[in-house]
Coordinates of C-alpha atoms in Angstrom, one line a residue:
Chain O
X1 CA -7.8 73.0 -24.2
X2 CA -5.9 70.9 -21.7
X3 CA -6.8 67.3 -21.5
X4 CA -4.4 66.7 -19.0
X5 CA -3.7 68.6 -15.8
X6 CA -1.2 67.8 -12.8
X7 CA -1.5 70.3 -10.3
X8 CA 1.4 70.4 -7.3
X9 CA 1.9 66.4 -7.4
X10 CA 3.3 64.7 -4.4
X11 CA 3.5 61.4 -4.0
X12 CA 6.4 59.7 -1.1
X13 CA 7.1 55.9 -0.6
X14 CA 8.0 55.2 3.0
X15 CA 8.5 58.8 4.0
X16 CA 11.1 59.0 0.6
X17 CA 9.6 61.7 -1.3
X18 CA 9.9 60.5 -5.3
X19 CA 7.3 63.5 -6.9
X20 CA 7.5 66.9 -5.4
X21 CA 5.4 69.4 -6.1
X22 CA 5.0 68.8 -9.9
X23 CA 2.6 70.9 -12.2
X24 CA 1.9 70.6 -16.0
X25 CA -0.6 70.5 -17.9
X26 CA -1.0 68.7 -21.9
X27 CA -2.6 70.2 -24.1
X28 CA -5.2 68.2 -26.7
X29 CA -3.5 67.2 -29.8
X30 CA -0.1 67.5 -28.4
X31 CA 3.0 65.1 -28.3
X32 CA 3.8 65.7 -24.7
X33 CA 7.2 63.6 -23.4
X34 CA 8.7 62.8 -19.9
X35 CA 12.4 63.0 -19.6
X36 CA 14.5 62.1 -16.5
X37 CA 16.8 60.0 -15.6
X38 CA 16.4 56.7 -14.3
X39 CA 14.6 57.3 -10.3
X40 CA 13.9 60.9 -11.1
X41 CA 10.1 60.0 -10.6
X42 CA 8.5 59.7 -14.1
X43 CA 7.0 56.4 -13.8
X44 CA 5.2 57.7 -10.7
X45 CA 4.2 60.7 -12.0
X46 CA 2.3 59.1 -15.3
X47 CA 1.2 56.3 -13.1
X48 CA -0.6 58.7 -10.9
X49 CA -2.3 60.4 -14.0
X50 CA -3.2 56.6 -15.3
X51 CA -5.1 56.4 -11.5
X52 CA -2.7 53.4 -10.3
X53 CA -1.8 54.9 -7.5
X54 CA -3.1 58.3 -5.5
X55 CA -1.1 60.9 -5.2
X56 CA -0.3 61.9 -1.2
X57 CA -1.1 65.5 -2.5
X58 CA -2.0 68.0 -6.0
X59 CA -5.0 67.6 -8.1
X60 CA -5.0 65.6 -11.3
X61 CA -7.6 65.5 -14.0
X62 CA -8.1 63.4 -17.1
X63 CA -10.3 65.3 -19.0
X64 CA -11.9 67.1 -16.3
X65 CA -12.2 63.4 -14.9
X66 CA -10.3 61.9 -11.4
X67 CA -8.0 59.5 -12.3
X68 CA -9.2 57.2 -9.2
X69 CA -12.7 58.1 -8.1
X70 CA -14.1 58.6 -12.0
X71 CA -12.2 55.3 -12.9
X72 CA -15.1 53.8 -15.4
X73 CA -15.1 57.2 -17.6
X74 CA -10.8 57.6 -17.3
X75 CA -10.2 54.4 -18.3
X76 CA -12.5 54.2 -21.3
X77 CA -10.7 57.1 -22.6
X78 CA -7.0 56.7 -21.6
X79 CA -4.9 53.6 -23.5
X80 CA -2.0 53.3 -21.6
X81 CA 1.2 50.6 -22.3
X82 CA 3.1 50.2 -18.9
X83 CA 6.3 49.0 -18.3
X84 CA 7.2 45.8 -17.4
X85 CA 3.7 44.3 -17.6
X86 CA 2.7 40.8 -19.4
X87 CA -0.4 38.9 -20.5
X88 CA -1.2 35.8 -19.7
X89 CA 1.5 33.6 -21.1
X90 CA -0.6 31.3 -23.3
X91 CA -3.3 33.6 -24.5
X92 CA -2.4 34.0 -28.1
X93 CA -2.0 37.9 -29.8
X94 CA -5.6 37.5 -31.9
X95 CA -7.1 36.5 -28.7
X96 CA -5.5 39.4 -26.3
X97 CA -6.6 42.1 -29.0
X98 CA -10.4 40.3 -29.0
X99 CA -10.4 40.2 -25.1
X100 CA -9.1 43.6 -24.8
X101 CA -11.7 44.7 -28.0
X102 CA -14.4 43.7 -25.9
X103 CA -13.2 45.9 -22.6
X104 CA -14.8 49.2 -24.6
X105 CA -17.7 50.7 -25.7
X106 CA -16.3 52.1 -29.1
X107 CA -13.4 49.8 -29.9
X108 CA -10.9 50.4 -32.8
X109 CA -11.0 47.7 -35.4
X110 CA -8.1 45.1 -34.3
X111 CA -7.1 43.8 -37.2
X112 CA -6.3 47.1 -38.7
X113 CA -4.0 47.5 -35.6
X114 CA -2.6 44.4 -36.3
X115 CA -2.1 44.6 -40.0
X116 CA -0.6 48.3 -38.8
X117 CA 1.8 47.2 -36.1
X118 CA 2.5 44.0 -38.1
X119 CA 1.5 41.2 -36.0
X120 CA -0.9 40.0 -38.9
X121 CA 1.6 37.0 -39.0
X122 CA 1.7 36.2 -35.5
X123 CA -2.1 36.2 -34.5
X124 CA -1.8 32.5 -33.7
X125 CA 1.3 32.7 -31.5
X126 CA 1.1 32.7 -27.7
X127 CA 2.2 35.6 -25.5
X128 CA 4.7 33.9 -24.0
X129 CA 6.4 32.7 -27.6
X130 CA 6.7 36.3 -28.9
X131 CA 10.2 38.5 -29.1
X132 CA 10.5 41.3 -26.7
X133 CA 9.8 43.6 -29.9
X134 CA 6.4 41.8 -30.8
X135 CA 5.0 41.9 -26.7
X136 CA 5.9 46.0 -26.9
X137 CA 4.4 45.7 -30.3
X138 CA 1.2 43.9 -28.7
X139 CA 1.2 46.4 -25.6
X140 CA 1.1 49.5 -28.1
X141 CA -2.0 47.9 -29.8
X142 CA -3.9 47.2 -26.9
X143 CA -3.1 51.1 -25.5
X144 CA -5.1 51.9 -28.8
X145 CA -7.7 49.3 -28.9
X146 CA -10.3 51.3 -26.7
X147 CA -10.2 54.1 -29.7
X148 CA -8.6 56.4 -26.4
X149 CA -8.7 60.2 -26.6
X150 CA -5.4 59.8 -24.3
X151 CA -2.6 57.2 -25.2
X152 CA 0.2 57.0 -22.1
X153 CA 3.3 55.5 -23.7
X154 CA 6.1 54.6 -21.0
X155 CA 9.4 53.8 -22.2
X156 CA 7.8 52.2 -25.4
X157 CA 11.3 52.1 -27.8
X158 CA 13.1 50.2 -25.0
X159 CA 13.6 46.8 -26.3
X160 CA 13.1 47.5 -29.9
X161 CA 15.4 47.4 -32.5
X162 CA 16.4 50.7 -34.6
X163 CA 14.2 50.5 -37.9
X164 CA 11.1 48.9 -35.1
X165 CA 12.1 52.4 -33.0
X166 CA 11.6 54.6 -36.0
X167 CA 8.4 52.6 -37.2
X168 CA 7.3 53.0 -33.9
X169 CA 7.7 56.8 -34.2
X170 CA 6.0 57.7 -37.6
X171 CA 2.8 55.5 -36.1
X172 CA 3.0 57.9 -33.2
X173 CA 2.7 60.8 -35.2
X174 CA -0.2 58.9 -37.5
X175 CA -1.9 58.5 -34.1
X176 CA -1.5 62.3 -33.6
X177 CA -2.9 63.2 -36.8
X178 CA -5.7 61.3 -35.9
X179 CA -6.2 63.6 -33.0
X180 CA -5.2 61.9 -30.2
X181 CA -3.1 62.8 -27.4
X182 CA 0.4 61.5 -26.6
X183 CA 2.2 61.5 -23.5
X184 CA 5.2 59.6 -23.8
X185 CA 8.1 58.9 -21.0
X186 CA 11.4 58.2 -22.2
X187 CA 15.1 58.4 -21.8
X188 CA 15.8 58.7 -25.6
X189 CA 16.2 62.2 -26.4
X190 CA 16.5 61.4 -30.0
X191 CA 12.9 60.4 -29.6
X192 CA 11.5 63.5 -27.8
X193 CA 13.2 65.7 -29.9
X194 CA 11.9 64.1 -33.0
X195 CA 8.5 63.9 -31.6
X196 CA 7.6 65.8 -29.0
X197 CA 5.8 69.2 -29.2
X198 CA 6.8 69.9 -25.6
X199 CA 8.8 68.3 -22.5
X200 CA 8.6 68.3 -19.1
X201 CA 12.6 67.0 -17.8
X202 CA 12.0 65.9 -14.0
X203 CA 15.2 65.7 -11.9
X204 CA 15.5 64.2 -8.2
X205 CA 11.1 64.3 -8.5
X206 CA 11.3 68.0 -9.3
X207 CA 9.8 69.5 -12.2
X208 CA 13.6 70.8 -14.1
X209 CA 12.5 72.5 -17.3
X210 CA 9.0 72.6 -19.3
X211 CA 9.4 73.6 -23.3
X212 CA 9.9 72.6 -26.3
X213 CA 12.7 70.7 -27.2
X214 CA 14.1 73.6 -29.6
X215 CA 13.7 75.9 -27.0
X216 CA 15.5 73.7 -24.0
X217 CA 18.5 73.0 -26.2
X218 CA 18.6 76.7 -27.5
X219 CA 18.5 77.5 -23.9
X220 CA 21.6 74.8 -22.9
X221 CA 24.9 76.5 -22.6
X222 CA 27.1 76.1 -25.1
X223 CA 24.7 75.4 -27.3
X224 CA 27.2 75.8 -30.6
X225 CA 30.6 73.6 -30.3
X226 CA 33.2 74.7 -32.3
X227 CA 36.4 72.8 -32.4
X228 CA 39.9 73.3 -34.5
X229 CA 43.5 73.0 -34.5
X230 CA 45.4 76.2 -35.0
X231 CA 48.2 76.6 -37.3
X232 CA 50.0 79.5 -34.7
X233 CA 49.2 80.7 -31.4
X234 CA 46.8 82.5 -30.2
X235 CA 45.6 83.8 -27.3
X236 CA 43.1 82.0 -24.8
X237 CA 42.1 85.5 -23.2
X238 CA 41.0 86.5 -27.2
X239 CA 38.8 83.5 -27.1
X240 CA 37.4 84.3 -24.3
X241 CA 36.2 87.5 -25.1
X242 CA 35.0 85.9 -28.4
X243 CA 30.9 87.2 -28.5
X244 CA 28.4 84.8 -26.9
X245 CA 31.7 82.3 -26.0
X246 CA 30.9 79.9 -22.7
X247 CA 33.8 78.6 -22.0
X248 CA 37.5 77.9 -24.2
X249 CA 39.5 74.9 -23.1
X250 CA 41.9 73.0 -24.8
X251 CA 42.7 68.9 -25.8
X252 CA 46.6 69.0 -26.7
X253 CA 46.6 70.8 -29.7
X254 CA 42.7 71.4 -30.1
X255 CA 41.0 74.1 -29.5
X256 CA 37.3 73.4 -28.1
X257 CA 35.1 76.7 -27.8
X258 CA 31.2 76.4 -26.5
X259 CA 29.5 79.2 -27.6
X260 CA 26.4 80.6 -30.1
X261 CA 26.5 81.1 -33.8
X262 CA 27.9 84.6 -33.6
X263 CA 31.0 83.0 -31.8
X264 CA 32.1 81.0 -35.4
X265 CA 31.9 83.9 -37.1
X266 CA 33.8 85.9 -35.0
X267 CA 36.5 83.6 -34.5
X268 CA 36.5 83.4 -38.0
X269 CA 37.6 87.0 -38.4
X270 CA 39.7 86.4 -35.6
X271 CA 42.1 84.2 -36.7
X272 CA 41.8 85.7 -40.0
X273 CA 43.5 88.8 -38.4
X274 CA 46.0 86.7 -36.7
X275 CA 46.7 84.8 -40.1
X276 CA 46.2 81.3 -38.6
X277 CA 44.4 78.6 -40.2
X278 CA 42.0 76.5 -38.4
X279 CA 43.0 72.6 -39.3
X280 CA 40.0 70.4 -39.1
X281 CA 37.6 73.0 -38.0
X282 CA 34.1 71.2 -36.9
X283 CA 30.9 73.3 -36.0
X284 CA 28.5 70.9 -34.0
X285 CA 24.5 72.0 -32.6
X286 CA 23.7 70.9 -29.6
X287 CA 20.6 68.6 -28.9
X288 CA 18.3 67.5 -26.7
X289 CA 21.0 65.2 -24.9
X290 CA 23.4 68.2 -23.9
X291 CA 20.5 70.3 -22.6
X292 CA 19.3 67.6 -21.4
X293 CA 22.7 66.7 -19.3
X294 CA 23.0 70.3 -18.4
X295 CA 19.9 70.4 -16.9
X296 CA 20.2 67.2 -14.8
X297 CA 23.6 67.9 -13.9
X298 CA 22.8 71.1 -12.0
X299 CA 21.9 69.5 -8.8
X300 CA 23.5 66.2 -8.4
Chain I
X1 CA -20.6 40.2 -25.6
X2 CA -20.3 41.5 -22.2
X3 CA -16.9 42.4 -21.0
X4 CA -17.0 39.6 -17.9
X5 CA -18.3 37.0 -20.5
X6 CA -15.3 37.7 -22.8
X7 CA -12.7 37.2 -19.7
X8 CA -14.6 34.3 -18.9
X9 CA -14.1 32.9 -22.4
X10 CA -10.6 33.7 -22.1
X11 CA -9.6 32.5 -19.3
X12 CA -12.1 29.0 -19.9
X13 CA -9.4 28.9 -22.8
X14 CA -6.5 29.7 -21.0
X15 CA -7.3 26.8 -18.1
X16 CA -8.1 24.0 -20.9
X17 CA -4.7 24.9 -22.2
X18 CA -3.0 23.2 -19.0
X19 CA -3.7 19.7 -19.1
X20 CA -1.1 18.9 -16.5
X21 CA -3.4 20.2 -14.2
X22 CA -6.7 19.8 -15.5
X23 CA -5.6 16.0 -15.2
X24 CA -4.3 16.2 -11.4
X25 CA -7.8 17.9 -11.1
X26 CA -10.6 16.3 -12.9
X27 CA -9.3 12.5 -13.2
X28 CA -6.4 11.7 -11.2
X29 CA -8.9 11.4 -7.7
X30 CA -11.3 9.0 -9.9
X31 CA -8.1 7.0 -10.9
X32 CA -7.3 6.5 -7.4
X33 CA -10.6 5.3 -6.8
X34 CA -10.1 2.6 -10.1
X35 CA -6.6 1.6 -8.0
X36 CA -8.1 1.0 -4.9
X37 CA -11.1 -0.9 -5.7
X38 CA -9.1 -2.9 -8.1
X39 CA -6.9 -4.4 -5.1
X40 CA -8.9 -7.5 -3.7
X41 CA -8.8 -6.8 0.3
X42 CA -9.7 -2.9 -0.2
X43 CA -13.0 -4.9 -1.7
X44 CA -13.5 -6.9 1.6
X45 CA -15.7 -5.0 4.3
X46 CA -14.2 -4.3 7.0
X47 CA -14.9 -4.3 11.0
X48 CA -17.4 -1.2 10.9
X49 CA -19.0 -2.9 7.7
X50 CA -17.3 -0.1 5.6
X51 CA -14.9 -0.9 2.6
X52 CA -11.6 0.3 2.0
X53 CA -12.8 1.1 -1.2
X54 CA -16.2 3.3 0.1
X55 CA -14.2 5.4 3.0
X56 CA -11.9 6.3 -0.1
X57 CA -15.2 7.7 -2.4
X58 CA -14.8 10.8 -0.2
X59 CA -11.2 10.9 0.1
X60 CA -11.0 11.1 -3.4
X61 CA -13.8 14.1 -3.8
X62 CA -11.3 16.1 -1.2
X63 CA -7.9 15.2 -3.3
X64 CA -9.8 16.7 -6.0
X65 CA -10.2 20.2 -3.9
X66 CA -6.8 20.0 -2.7
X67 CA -5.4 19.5 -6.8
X68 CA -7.4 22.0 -7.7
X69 CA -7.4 24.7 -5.0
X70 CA -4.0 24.3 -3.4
X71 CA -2.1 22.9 -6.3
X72 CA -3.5 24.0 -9.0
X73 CA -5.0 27.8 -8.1
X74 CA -2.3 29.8 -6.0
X75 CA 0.7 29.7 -8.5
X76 CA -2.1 31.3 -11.2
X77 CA -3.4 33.9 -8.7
X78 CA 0.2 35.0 -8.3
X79 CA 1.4 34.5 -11.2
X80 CA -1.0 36.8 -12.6
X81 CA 0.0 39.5 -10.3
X82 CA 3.9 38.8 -10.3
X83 CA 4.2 39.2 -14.3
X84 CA 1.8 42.7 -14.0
X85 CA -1.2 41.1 -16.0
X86 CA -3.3 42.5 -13.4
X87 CA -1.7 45.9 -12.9
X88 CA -2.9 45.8 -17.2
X89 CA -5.8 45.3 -16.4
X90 CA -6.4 48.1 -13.8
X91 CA -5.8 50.4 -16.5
X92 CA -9.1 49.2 -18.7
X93 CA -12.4 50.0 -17.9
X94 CA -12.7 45.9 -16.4
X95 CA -11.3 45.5 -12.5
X96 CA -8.7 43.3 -11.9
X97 CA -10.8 41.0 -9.7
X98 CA -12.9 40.0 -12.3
X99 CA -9.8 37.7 -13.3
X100 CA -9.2 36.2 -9.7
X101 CA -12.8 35.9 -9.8
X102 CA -13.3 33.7 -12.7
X103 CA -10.2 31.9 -12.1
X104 CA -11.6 31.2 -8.5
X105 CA -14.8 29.9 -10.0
X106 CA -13.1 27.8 -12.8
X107 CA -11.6 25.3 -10.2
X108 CA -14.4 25.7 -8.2
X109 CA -16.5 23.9 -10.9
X110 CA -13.7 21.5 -11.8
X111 CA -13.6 20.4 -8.2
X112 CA -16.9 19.8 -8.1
X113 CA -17.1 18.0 -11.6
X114 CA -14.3 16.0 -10.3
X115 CA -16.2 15.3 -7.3
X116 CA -18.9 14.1 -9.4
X117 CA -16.7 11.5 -11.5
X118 CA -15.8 10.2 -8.4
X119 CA -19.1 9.2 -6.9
X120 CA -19.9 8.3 -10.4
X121 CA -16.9 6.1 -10.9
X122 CA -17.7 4.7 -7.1
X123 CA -21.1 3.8 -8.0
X124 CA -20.7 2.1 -11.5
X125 CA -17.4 0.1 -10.7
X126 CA -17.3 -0.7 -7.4
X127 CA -21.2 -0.4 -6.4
X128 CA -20.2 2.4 -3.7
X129 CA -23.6 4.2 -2.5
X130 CA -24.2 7.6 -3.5
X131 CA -24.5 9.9 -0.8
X132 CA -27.4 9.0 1.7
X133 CA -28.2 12.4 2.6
X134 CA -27.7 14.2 -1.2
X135 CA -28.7 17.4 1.0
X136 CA -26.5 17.6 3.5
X137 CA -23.4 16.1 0.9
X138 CA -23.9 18.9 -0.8
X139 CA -24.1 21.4 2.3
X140 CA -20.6 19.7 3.4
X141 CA -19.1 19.8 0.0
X142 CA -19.7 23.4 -1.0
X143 CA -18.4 24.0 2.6
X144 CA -15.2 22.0 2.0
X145 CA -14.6 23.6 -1.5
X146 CA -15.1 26.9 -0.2
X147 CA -12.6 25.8 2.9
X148 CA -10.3 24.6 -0.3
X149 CA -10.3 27.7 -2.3
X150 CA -9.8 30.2 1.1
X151 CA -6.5 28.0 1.5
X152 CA -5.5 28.3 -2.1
X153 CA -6.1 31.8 -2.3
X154 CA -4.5 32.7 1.4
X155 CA -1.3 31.1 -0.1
X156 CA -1.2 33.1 -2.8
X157 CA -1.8 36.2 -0.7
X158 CA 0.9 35.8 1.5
X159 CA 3.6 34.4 -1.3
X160 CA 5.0 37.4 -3.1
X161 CA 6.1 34.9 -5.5
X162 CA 5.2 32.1 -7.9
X163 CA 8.5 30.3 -6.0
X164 CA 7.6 30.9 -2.9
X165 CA 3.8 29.6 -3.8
X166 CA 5.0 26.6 -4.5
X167 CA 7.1 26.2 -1.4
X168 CA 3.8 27.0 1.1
X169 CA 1.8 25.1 -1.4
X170 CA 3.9 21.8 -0.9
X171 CA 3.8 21.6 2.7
X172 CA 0.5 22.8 3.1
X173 CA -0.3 19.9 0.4
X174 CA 1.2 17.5 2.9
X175 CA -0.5 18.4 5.6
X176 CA -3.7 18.2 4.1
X177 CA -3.0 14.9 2.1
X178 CA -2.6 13.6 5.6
X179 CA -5.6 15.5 7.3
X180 CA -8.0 14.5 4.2
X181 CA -7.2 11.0 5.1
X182 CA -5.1 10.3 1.5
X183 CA -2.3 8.4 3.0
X184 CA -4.3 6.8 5.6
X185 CA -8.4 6.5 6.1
X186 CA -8.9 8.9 9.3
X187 CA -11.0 6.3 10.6
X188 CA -8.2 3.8 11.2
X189 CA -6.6 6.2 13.0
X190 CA -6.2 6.6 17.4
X191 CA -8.7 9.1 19.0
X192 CA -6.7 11.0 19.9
X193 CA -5.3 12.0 16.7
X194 CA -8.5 11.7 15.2
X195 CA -9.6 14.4 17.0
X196 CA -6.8 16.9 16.5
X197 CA -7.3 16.4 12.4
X198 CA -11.1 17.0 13.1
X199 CA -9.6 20.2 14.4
X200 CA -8.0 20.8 11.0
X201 CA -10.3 21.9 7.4
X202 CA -10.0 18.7 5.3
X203 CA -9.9 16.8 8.7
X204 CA -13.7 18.2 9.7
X205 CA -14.5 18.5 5.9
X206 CA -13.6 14.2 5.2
X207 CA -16.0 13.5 8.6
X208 CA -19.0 15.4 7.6
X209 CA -18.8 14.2 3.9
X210 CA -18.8 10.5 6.0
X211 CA -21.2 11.2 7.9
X212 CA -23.9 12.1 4.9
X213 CA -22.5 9.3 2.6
X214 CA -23.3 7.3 5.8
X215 CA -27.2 8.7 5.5
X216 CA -27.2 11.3 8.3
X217 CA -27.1 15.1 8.7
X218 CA -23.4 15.8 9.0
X219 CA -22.9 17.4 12.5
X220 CA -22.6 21.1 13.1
X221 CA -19.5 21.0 14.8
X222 CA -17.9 19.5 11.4
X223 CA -19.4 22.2 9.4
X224 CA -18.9 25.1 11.7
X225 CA -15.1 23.9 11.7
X226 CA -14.5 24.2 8.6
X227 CA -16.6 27.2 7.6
X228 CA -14.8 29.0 10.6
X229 CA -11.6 28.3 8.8
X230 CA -12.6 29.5 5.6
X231 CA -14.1 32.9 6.9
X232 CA -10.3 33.0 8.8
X233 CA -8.3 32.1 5.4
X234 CA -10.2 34.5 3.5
X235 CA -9.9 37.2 6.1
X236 CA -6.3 36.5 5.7
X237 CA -6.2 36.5 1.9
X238 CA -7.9 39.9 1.6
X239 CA -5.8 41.7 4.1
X240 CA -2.5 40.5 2.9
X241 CA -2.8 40.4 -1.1
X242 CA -1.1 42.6 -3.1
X243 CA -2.5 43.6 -6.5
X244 CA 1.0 44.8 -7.7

């Protein structure tokens, strides 16, 4: 069942149209991510859904709800961590997670979040004393204080350091397993492909792609790299005609052919035939980031 | 524990955490009071049988509105919108405005427990009467405070920032210093003049609080002044503030 559903979303600031026409829907239980790059409307889009601002046309619902005009039962059920926000700089973390505790009818317990997020050791510590890893470690406590159905998580890794990022992500898949929906923006395709079930890539406001991660990069050109240094010649036009090969082109001596997996073993038996030895030979996949690029690049 | 009573608790918290201004609020207009009756000749009545020391009892109960509601109050009403605490809040089931709101009513009451030092100071030190029509002192002062909190929160709707707060703040702080009669008792003043600063909100707000001190009914005119300034400043605030 859908829990979330954006139906032809428009939103324009000052007659500059930054969401056009964007549909998807997210489905209960799922990871769901954002990708775009920087200005391709993302932040608009999930602050629509979150009911900050109203969309100029399309139909969004929250659980059947209206993000603005049902904005007791949304936001009793969404936990959202926005970016760039603060707290009052000398309300201290125990007393944020209380205050905020007290906002819903059903709250999580907060010292389990704490314990969990580890800020157990700076309850006592105002807001404005804590590292930019402890706030976004404070922010992602308070999205889950209200025990939400929906958690919106917008750029959530940015700041942290990498053993915070990856703590950060195996507590986003314990809050899945707990049954809770994830929609998360981000630019770090690492992320989305470790995490996310499905992505929605938004280019220029315009919904770009919509799969899963395995499918989009299976789906980018060139998804296999191969790459090598011949001991003889041989032919670029034999390349070419290599099974499921993109494109061939050439680095000095290298060789550098895009392609599938069908393409290595092919050339494989190729230069076998031609009795030239491949020096250095690499096989790379491509990830989220090249079908990522491929899509973005397109248009611009 | 109701949602509003936990933000008030909060935010009780968060204002007893600043003692700068809680001091510029609560005790610095009573101190001025101690200064002034302490000098010898501000102790002497004067030619309208007044002493330097009474005209200053209400002075001081307006420096305590303009500490609290012009200094103290805009840079926290946009300070909590410039750093996005209430753009958080909009995404909990509580509405942003419950924050202004208990903000708005926590100098409120410290201006008028100030207010209430000061007349008590005035009476036990210096033997100043307390208000001879407690009615109508109270009419003029929840007018004034009102008038005080409209200004504070009009500057913080038209500042985008916490910079630019303190900028208006500082020359509207000025003005009123001088309008409130801080610098100089109003009543010392040419008629002229006197009139244009009855023109003015602390300027109306200092005569009617003189006028029930005195033992009379403070005129309309002083009261509709300054209430038609706050319904204007509030118009203002709520058209031009910003919640993001």
């Amino acid at each position: 069942m859908a829990i979330i559903e954006v139906d032809g979303l428009r939103k324009a600031y000052g007659g500059r149209t930054v969401v056009d026409d964007i549909s998807f829907t997210v489905e209960e239980g799922e990871i769901f991510g954002v990708l775009g790059p920087n200005g391709a409307g993302k932040t608009t889009t999930v602050e629509c859904v979150e009911g900050l601002r109203t969309p100029d046309a399309g139909r969004i619902t929250v659980a059947g709800l209206h993000p603005v005009r049902d904005r007791d039962e949304v936001t009793r059920l969404l936990g959202a961590q926005l970016q760039e926000s603060e707290l009052q700089p000398k309300l201290t973390v125990r007393e944020a997670l209380e205050l905020y505790a007290e906002f819903y009818p059903k709250p999580a317990d907060w010292r389990a979040l704490a314990e969990r997020l580890g800020l157990t050791d700076r309850l006592t510590a105002p807001f404005q004393k804590l590292s930019g890893g402890q706030k976004q470690r404070l922010f992602i406590a308070l999205a889950l204080i209200g025990d939400p159905r929906v958690v919106m998580l917008d750029e959530l890794t940015t700041g942290l350091d990498p053993r915070a990022r990856r703590d950060t992500w195996s507590l986003i898949e314990d809050i899945r397993a707990a049954g809770v929906t994830v929609l998360l923006v981000t630019h770090f395709m690492e992320e989305a492909e470790r995490l996310c079930d499905r992505v929605a890539v938004i280019h220029q406001g315009r919904l770009a792609a919509l799969d899963t991660p395995q499918a989009l990069i299976s789906r980018a050109t060139g998804a296999t790299v191969i790459s090598f240094n011949p001991s003889g010649p041989v032919d670029d036009a034999e390349l070419t005609a290599l099974p499921g090969a993109a494109t061939v082109r050439r680095q000095g001596d290298e060789v550098v052919i895009e392609g599938t997996d069908t393409t290595v073993n092919a050339l494989l038996t190729l230069l076998a035939k031609r009795q030239v030895t491949a020096h250095r030979l690499r096989v790379g996949q491509a990830t989220l980031d090249d079908a990522f690029l491929g899509l973005t690049e397109q248009e611009s | 524990m109701s949602a509003t009573t936990a933000v008030l608790r909060a935010e009780t918290r968060l204002f007893l955490r600043e003692p700068g201004s809680l001091f510029w609020m609560l005790v610095f207009p009573s101190i001025l009071v101690v200064i002034i009756g302490l000098i010898p000749p501000f102790r002497e009545p004067g030619a309208n049988g007044l002493r330097v020391v009474d005209m200053y009892v209400p002075i001081a109960a307006l420096l305590a509105m303009i500490m609290g509601a012009l200094q103290a109050l805009p840079p926290v009403l946009t300070g909590y919108r410039e750093r996005g605490i209430l753009r958080r809040l909009s995404v909990t089931p509580v509405r942003p405005y419950a924050l202004l709101a208990t903000q708005i009513g926590l100098h409120a009451a410290s201006v008028l427990g100030s207010t209430l030092l000061v007349l008590a100071v005035g009476r036990l030190a210096f033997g100043v009467a307390l208000p001879g029509q407690p009615v109508g002192y109270v009419v003029a002062l929840v007018l004034a405070t009102l008038a005080a909190l409209s200004i504070g929160a009009a500057i913080s709707a038209v500042a985008t920032t916490t910079k630019a707060v303190t900028a208006i703040g500082s020359v509207v702080f000025i003005a009123s210093m001088f309008t409130a009669g801080v610098w100089v008792p109003i009543q010392v003043l040419p008629e002229t003049m006197r009139q244009i600063i009855g023109a003015t909100p602390f300027g109306a707000a200092v005569r009617a609080l003189d006028q029930t001190m005195a033992g009379s009914w403070p005129s309309l005119l002083h009261l509709g002044v300054t209430a038609l300034w706050t319904v204007v400043l509030v118009a203002v605030a709520v058209r031009w503030f910003r919640w993001e």
